[in-house]
Coordinates of C-alpha atoms and ligand atoms in Angstrom, one line a residue:
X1 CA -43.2 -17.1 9.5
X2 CA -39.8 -16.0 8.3
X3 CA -39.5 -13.0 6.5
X4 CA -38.6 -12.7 3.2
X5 CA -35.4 -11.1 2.8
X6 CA -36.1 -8.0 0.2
X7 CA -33.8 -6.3 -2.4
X8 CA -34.0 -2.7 -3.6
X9 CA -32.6 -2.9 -7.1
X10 CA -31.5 0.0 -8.5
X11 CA -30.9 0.8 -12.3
X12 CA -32.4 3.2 -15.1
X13 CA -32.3 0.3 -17.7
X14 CA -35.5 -1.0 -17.3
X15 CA -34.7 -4.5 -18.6
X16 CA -31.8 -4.9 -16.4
X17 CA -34.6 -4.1 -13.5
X18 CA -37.1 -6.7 -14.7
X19 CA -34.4 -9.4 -15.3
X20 CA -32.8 -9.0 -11.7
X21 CA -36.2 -8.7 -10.4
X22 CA -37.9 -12.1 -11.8
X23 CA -34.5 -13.5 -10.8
X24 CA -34.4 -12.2 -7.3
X25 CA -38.4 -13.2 -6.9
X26 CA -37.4 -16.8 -8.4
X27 CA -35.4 -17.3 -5.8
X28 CA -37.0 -16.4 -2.9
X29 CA -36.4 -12.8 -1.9
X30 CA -39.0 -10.1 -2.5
X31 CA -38.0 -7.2 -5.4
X32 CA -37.9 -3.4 -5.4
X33 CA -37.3 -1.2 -7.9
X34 CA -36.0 2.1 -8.6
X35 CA -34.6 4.0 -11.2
X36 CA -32.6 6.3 -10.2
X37 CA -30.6 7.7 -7.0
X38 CA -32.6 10.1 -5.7
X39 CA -35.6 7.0 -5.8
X40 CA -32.9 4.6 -4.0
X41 CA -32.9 7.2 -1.6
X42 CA -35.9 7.7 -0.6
X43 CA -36.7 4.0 -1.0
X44 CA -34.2 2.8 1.6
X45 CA -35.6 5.2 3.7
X46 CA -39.3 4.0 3.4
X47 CA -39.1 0.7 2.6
X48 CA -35.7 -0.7 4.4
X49 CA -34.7 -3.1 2.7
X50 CA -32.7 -5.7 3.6
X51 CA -30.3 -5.2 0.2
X52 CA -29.6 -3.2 -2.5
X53 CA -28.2 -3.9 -6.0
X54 CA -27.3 -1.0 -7.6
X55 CA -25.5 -0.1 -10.7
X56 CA -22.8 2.9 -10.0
X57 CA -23.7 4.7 -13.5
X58 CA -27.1 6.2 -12.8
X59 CA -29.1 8.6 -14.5
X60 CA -29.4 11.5 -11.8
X61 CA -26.0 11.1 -9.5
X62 CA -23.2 9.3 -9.3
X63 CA -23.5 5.6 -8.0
X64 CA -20.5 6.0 -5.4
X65 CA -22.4 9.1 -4.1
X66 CA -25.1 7.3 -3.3
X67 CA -23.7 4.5 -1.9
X68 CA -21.8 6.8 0.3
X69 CA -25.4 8.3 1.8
X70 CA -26.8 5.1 2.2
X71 CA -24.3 3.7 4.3
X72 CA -23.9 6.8 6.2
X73 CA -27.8 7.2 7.1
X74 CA -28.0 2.9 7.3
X75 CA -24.5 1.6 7.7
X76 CA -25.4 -1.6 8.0
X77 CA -27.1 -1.9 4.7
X78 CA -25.9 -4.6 2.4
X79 CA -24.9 -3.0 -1.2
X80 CA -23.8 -4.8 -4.0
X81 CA -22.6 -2.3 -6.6
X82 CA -23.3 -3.7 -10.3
X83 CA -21.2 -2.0 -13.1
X84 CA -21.1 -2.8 -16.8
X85 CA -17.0 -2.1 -16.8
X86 CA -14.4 -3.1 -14.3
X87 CA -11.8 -0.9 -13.7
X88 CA -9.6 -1.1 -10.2
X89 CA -10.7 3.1 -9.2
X90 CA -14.4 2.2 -9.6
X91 CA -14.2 -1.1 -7.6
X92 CA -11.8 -0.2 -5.0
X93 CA -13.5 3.1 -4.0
X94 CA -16.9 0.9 -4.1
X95 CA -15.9 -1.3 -1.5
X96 CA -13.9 1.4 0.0
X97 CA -17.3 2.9 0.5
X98 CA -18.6 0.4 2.1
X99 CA -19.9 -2.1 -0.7
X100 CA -20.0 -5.6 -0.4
X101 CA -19.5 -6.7 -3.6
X102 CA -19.4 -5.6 -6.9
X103 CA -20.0 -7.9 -10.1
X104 CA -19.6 -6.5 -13.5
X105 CA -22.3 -6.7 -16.1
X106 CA -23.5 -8.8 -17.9
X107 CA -23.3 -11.2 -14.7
X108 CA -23.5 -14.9 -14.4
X109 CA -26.2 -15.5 -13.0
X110 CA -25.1 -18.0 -10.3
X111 CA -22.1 -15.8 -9.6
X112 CA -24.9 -13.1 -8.5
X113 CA -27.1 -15.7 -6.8
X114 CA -23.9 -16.7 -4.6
X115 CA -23.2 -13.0 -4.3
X116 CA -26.9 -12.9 -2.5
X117 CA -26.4 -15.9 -0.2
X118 CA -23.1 -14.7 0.7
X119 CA -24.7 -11.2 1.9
X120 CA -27.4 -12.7 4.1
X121 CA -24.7 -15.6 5.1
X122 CA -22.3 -13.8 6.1
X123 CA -24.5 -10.9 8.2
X124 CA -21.6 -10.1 10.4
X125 CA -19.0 -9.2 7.5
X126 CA -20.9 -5.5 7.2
X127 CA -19.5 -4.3 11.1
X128 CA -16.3 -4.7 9.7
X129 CA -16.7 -3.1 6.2
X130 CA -18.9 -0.3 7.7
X131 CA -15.6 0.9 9.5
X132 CA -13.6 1.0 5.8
X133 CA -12.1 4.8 5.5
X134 CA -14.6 6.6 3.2
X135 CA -12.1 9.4 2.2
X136 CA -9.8 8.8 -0.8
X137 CA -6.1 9.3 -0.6
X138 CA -4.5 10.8 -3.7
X139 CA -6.0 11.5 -7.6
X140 CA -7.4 9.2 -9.5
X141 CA -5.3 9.2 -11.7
X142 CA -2.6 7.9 -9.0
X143 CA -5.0 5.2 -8.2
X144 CA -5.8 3.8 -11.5
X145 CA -2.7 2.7 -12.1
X146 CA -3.0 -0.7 -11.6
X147 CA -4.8 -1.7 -14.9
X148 CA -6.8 -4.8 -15.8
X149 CA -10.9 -5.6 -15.8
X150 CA -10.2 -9.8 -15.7
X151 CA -11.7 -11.5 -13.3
X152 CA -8.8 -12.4 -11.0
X153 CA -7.8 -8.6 -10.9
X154 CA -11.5 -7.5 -9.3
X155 CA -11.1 -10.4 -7.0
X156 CA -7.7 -8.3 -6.1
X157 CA -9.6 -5.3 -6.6
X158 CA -12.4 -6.2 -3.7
X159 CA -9.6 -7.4 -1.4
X160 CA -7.8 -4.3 -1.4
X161 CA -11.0 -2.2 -1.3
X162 CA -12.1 -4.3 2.1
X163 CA -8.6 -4.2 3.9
X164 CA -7.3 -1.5 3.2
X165 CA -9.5 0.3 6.3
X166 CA -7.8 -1.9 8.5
X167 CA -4.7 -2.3 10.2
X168 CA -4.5 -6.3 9.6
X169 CA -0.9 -7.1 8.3
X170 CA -1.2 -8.2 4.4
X171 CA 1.2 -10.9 2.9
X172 CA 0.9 -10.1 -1.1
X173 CA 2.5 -13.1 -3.1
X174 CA 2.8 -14.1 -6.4
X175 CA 5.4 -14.5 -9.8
X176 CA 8.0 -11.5 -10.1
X177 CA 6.2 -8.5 -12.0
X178 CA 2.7 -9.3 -11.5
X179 CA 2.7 -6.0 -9.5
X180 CA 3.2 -7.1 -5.5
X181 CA 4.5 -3.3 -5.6
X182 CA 1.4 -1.8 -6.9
X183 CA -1.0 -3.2 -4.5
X184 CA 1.5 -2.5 -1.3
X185 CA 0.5 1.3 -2.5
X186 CA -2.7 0.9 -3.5
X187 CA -3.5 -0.6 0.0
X188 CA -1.2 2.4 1.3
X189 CA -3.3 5.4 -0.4
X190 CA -6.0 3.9 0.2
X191 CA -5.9 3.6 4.0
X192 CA -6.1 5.8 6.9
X193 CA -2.5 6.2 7.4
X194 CA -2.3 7.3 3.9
X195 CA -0.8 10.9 5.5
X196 CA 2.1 8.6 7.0
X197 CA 4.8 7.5 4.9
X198 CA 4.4 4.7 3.1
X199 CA 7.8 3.1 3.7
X200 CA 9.6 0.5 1.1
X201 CA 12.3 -1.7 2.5
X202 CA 13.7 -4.5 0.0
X203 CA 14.8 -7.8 2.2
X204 CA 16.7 -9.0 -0.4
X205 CA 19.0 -6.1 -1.3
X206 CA 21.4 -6.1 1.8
X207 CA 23.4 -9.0 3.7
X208 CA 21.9 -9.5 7.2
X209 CA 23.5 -7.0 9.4
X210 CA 23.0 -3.9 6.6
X211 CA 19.4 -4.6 6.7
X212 CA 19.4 -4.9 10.7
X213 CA 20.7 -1.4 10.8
X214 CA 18.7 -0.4 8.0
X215 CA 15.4 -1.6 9.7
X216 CA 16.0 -0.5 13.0
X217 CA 18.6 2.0 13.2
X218 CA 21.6 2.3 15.1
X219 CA 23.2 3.8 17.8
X220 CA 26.6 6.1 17.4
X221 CA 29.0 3.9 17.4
X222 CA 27.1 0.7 17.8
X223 CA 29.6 -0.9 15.1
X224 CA 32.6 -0.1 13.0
X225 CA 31.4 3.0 10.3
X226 CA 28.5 4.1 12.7
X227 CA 29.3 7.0 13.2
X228 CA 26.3 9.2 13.8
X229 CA 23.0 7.7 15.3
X230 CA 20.9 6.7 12.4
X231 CA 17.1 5.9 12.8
X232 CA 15.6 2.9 10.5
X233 CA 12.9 2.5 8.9
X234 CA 10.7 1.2 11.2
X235 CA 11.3 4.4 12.8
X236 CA 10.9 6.1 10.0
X237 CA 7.4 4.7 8.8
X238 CA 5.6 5.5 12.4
X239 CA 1.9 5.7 12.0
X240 CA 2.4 4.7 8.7
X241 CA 3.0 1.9 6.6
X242 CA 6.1 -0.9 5.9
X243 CA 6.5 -2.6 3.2
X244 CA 8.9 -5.5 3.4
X245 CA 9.3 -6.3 0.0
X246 CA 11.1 -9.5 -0.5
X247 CA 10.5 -11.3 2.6
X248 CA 11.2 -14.3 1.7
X249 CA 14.9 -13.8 1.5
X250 CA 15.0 -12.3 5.1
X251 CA 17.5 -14.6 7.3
X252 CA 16.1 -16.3 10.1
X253 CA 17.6 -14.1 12.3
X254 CA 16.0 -11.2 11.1
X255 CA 12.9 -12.5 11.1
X256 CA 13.0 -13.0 14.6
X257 CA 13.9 -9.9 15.6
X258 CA 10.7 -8.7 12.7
X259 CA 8.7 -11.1 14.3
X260 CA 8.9 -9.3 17.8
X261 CA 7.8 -6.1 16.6
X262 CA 4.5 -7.5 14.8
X263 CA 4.0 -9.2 18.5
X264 CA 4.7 -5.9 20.5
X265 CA 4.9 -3.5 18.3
X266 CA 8.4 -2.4 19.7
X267 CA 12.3 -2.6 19.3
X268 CA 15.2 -1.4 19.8
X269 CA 18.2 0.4 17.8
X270 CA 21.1 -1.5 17.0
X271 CA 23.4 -0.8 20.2
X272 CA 20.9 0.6 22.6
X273 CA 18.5 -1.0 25.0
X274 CA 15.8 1.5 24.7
X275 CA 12.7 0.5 23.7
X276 CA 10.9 2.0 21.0
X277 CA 7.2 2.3 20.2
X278 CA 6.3 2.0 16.8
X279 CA 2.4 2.7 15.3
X280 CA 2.4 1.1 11.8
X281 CA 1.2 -1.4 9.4
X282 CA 2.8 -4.0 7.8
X283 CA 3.0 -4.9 4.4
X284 CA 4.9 -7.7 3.3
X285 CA 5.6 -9.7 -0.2
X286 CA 6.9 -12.7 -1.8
X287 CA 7.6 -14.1 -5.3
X288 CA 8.4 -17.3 -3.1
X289 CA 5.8 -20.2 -1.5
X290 CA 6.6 -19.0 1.9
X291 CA 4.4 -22.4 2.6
X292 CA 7.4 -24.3 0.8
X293 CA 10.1 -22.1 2.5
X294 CA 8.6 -23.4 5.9
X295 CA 8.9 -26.4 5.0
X296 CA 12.3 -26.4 4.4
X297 CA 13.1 -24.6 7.4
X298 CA 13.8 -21.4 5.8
X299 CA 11.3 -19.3 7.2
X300 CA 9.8 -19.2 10.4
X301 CA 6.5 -20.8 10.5
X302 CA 4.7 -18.5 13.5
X303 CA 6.4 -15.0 11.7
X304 CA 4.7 -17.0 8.3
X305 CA 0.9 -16.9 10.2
X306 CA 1.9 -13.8 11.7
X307 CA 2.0 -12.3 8.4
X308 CA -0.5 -14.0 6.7
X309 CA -3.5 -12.3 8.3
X310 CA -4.7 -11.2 5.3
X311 CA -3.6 -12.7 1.6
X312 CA -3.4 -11.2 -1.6
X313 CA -2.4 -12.9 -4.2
X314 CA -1.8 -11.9 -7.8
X315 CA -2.1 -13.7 -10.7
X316 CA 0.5 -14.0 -13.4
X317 CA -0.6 -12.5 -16.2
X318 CA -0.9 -15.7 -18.6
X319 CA -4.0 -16.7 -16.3
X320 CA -5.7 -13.0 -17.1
X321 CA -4.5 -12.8 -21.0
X322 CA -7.9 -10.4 -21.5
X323 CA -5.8 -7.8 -19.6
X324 CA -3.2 -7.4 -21.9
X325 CA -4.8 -4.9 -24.8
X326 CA -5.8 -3.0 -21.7
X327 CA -2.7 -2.9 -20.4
X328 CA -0.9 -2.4 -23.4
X329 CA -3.0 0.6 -24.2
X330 CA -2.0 1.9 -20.5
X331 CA 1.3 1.4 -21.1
X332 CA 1.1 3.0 -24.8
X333 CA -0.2 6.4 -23.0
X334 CA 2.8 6.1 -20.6
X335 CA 5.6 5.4 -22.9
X336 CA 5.3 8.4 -26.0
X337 CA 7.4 8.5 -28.4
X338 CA 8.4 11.8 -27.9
X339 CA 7.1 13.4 -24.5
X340 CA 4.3 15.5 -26.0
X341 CA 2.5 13.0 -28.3
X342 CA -0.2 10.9 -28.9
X343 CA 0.1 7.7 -27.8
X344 CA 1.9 5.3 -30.7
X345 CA -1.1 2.6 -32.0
X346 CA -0.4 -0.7 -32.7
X347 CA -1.4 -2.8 -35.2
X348 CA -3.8 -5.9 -35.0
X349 CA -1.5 -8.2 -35.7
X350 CA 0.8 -7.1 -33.3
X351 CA -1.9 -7.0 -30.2
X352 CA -2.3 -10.8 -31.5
X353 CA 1.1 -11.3 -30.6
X354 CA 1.1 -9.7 -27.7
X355 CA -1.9 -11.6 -26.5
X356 CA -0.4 -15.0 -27.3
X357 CA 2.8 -15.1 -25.4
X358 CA 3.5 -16.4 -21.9
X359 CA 4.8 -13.5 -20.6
X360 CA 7.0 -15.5 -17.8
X361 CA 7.8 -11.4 -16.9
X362 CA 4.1 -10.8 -16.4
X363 CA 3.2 -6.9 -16.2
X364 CA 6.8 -5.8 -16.4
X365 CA 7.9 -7.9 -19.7
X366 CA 4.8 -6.5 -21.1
X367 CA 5.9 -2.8 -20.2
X368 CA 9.5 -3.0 -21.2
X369 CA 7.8 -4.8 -24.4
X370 CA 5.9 -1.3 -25.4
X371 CA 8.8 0.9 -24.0
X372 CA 10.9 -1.1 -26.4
X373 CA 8.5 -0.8 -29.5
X374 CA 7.2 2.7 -29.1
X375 CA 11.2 3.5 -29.7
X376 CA 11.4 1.1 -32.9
X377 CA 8.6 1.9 -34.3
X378 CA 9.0 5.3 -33.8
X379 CA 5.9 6.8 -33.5
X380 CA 4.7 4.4 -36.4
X381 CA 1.9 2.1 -35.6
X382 CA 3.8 -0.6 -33.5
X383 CA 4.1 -4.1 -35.8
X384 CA 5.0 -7.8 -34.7
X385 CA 8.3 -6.8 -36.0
X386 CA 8.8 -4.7 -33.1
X387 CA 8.2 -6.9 -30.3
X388 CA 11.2 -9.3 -29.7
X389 CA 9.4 -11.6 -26.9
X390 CA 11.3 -14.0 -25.6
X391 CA 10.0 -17.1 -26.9
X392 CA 7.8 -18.0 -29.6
X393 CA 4.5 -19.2 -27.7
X394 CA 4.3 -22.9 -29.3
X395 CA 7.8 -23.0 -27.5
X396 CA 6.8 -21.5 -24.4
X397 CA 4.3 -24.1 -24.0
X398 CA 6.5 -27.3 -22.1
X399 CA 8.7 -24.6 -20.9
X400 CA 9.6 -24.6 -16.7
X401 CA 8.0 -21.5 -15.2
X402 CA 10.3 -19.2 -13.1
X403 CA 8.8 -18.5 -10.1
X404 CA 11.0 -15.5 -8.9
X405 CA 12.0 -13.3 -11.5
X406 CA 16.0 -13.4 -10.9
X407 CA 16.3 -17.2 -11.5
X408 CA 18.3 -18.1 -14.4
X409 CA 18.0 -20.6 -16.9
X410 CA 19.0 -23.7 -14.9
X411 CA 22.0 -24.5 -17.4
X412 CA 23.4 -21.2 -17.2
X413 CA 22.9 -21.2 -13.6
X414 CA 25.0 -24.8 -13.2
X415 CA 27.4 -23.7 -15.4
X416 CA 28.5 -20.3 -12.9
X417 CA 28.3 -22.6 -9.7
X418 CA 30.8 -24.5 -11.6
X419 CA 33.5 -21.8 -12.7
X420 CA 32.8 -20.6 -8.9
X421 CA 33.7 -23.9 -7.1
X422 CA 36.8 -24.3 -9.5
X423 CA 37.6 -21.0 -8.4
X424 CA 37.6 -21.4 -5.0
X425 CA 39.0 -24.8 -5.2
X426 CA 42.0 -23.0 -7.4
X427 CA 42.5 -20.1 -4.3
X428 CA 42.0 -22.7 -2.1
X429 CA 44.6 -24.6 -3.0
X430 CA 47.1 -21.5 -4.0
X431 CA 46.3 -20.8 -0.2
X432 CA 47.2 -23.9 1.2
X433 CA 50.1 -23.9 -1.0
X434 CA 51.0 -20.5 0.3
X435 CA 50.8 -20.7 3.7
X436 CA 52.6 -24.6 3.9
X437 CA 48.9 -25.6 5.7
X438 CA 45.5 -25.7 4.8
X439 CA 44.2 -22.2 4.8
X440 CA 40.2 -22.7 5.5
X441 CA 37.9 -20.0 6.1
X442 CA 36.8 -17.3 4.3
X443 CA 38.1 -14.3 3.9
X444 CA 34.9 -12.0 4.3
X445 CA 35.9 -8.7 5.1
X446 CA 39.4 -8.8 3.1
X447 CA 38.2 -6.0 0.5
X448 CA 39.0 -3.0 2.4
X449 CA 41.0 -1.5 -0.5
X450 CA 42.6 -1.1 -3.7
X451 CA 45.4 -3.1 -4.0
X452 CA 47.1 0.3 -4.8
X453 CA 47.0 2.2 -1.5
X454 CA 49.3 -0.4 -1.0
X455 CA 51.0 -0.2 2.7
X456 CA 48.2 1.4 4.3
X457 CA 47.4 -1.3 6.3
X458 CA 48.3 -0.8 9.6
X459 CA 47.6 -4.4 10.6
X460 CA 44.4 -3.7 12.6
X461 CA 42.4 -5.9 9.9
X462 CA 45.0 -8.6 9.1
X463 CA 44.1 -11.6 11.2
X464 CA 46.6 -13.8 12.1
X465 CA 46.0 -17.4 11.2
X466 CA 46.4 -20.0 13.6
X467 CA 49.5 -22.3 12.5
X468 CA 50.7 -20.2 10.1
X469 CA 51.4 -17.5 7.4
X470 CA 49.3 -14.8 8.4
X471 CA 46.4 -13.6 5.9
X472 CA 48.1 -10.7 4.7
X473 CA 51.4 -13.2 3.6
X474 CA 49.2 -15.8 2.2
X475 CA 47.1 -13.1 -0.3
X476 CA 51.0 -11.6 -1.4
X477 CA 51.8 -14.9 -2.0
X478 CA 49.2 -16.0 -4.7
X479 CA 49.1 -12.5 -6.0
X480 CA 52.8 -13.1 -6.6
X481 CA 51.9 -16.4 -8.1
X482 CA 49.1 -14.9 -10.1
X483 CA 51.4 -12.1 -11.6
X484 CA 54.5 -13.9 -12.0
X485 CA 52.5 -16.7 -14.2
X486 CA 50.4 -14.3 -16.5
X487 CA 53.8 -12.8 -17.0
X488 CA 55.5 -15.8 -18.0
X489 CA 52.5 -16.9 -20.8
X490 CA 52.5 -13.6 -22.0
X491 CA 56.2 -13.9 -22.5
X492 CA 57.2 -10.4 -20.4
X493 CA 54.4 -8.5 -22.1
X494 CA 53.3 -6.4 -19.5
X495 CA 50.4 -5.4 -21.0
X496 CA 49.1 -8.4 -22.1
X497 CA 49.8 -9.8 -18.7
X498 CA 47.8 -6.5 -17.1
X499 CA 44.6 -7.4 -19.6
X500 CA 44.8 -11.2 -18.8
X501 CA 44.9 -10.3 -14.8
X502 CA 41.9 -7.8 -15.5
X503 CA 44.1 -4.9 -13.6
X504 CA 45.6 -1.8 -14.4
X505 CA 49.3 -1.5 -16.1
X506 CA 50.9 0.7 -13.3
X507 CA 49.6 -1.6 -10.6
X508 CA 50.8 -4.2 -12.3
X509 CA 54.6 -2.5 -12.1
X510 CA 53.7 -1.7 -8.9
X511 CA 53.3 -5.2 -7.8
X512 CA 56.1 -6.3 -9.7
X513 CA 58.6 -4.0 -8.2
X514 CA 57.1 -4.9 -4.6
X515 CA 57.6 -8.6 -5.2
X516 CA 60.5 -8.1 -6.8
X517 CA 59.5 -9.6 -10.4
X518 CA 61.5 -8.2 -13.6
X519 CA 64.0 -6.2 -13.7
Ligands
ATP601 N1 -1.9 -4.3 -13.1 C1 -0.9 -3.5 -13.5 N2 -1.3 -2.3 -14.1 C2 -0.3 -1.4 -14.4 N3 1.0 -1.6 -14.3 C3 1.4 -2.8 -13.7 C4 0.4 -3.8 -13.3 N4 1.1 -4.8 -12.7 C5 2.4 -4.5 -12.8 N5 2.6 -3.3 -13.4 C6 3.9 -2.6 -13.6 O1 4.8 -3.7 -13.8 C7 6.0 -3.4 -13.1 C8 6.3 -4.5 -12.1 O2 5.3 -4.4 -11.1 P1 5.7 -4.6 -9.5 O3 7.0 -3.9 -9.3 O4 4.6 -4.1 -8.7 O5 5.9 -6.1 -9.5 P2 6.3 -7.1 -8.4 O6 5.2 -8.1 -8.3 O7 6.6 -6.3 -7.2 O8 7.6 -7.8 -9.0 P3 8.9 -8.4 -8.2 O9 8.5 -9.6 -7.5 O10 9.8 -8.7 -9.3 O11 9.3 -7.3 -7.3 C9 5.9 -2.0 -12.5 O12 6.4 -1.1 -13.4 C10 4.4 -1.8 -12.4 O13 4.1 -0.5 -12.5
MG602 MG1 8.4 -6.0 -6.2

């Protein structure tokens, strides 16, 4: 006859014990009880149980503490940590040491019973837990920082707390400012490379070949400007951690070259052949579907799995509104009107506010929201007055979400792609005009200079088109265009001309002598 599985529960509230007991007993398992730490102790030890529920505040010691000597004399006891408050430091250190699950009081009861099955399901879960890092990075105070009790954010909480031991590669996704960043470092401290750097790298910041030679370093002279050997990044976070923020706008060229070192761990500086060895985890994070982006051909679909070993994703804050006085209050502490004092209040009907709105920002809207109202109010209590949101939330309702936090408003965004394409139809044509053919191409690298410097070139840079004028002709050519027209409207005021071309007065004489305009 099978055993009943049996459950040490351990709380000093004596109802809590006699609920979870009847309930446990209801269901099939058989019940112990004990009331504090020092009886959890000893009744692990005597009775082995098969699971323990225990809550973390306990009379005697301190829940983590006894969770930690459990699972070092029994590692693979099951523990469910039960708390009546969710915070992220209580439940990422839980799982950290070696939980495997934590609920918050007062539970659901079916979300506990599924906890249970789960436990005794999923037996071979506690090897890999059992080998989370029990020592703590940095203060707590560090690792509270990310703020929020909902129940999305323990989810997150939990994730963290069970892969953050490893080495699996973590893809973090979600909207811009739901705090990707936060959890990249949270995951960081609280892992065994935590004495390693924890290295940021943003995909999105530099064109291609800036963020090859950022990533992997180059050799002396391995292209024009590199002049020293210079070692990237992945260099630079060995045995620790990367994190690729961004990821999403990494070319596909890149992402080759990023896909060979998650393969074999190796690559090479820009200009060298070497192989290098690198030791480190990678961290990576999106505001885009990367799903959707392989779709569309944009992102390669093995570096996507490759990546997506583990997945956190966090939700935006209008899914976890019961976060927001929290968070305001954490962001009230941070942002003081005046370094030394107490944190501003706010008033009720402010907080109302504040927990109506869509916050298409998330987390950051909401902090520049306070940093903005601490200084308006200041000092006062803060008042709806204060808080400029966006958008009234009746008119937020229909409203298109912005998935990544740079998109514009689509009209705004339609209207600069037109002025653009007019523009470069207008140089287009100025060029083809200029150079008696059509002048195609673009001309990438032409910025090398103030217009002032004037005859510096020494030709190495001007290319020579095809049939034609050569580049350098074609640009002196509209520029004489440009100058000679603004001139013209502005009838011979030079200054006027100057603030219509958007250039200094001298270099406007300057070109106008060169070209020979005026007198
Ligand atoms: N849960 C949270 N608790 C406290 N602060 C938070 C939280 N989430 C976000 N923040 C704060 O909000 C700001 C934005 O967070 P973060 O930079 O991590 O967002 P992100 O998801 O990386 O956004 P993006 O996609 O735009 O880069 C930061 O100042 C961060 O400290
Ligand atoms: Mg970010």
């Amino acid at each position: 006859m099978p055993d009943k599985k049996s459950v040490l529960v351990v709380d000093d509230d004596a109802q809590i014990r006699a609920l979870l007991s009847d309930l446990l007993k209801g269901n099939g398992y058989a019940a112990r009880e004990a009331k504090t730490g020092a009886e959890a102790i000893a009744a692990v030890e005597k009775q082995r149980p098969d699971l323990v529920m225990m809550d973390i505040k306990l009379p005697d010691q301190d829940g983590l503490d006894v969770l930690k000597s459990l699972k070092k004399e029994r590692p693979e006891l099951e523990v469910i940590v039960m708390t009546a408050f969710g915070g992220s430091s209580s439940a990422i250190k839980a799982m950290e040491q070696g939980a495997y699950d934590y609920v918050t009081k007062p539970f659901e009861i079916d979300d506990l019973l599924a906890a249970l099955k789960r436990v005794f399901e999923h037996a071979d879960m506690s090897s890999e837990v059992a080998t989370l890092r029990l020592e703590l990075g940095k203060s707590a105070a560090e690792r509270e920082r990310i703020v929020g009790s909902s129940k999305p954010m323990l989810e997150v909480y939990k994730l963290i707390g069970k892969v953050a031991g490893s080495d699996a590669t973590v893809l973090i996704t979600g909207e811009s400012g739901t705090g990707k960043e936060l959890v990249a470092e949270a995951l960081h401290r609280a892992s065994k490379r935590n004495p390693h750097p924890l290295v940021k790298v943003s995909c999105a910041a530099l064109p291609e070949s800036l963020l090859e030679a950022e990533l992997f370093g180059h050799e002396k002279g391995s292209f024009t400007g590199a002049m020293t050997m210079r070692k990237g990044r992945f260099e630079a976070a060995n045995k620790g951690t990367i994190f690729l923020d961004e990821i999403g706008e990494m070319t596909l060229g890149t992402q080759t070259k990023l896909l060979r070192i998650l393969q074999e761990r190796e690559f090479e500086r820009i200009g060298s052949n070497l192989p290098i060895k690198v030791d480190l985890r990678v961290i990576a994070a999106t505001n885009r579907e990367l799903a959707e982006e392989v779709e569309a051909g944009r992102f390669r679909e093995d570096l996507y799995y490759r990546l997506n070993v583990i997945h956190i994703h966090m939700p935006p804050l209008r899914d976890r509104l019961d976060d927001v006085p929290l968070l305001v209050e954490h962001f009230l502490a941070k942002f003081r009107f005046k370094p030394d004092a107490i944190p501003t209040t706010i008033s009720e009907e402010a907080m109302a506010r504040l927990g109506e709105h869509d916050w298409p920002g998330n987390v950051r809207e909401l902090e520049n929201a306070i940093e903005r109202a601490v200084v308006l109010s200041r000092g006062q209590p803060i008042m709806p007055d204060h808080l400029p949101l966006a958008e009234s939330p009746a008119a937020a309702g229909g409203k298109a979400r912005t998935r990544r936090g740079t998109a514009k408003d689509p009209i705004q965004a339609a209207a600069e792609a037109a002025v653009d394409e007019a523009l470069s139809d207008a140089v287009g044509a100025a060029l083809d005009k200029a150079m008696g053919g059509s002048a195609t191409g673009t001309a990438g690298s032409a910025t090398n200079g103030n217009a002032n410097g004037g005859s510096n070139g020494n030709g190495a840079d001007v290319a020579t088109g095809s049939g034609g004028a050569s580049f350098k002709e074609a640009v002196e050519s509209l520029e004489k265009r440009l100058i000679a027209e603004a001139l013209e409207r502005n009838g011979g005021n030079r200054s006027k001309a100057a603030e219509e071309l958007g250039i200094y007065r001298r270099l406007l004489y300057a070109k106008m002598r060169e070209y020979g305009l005026g007198e």
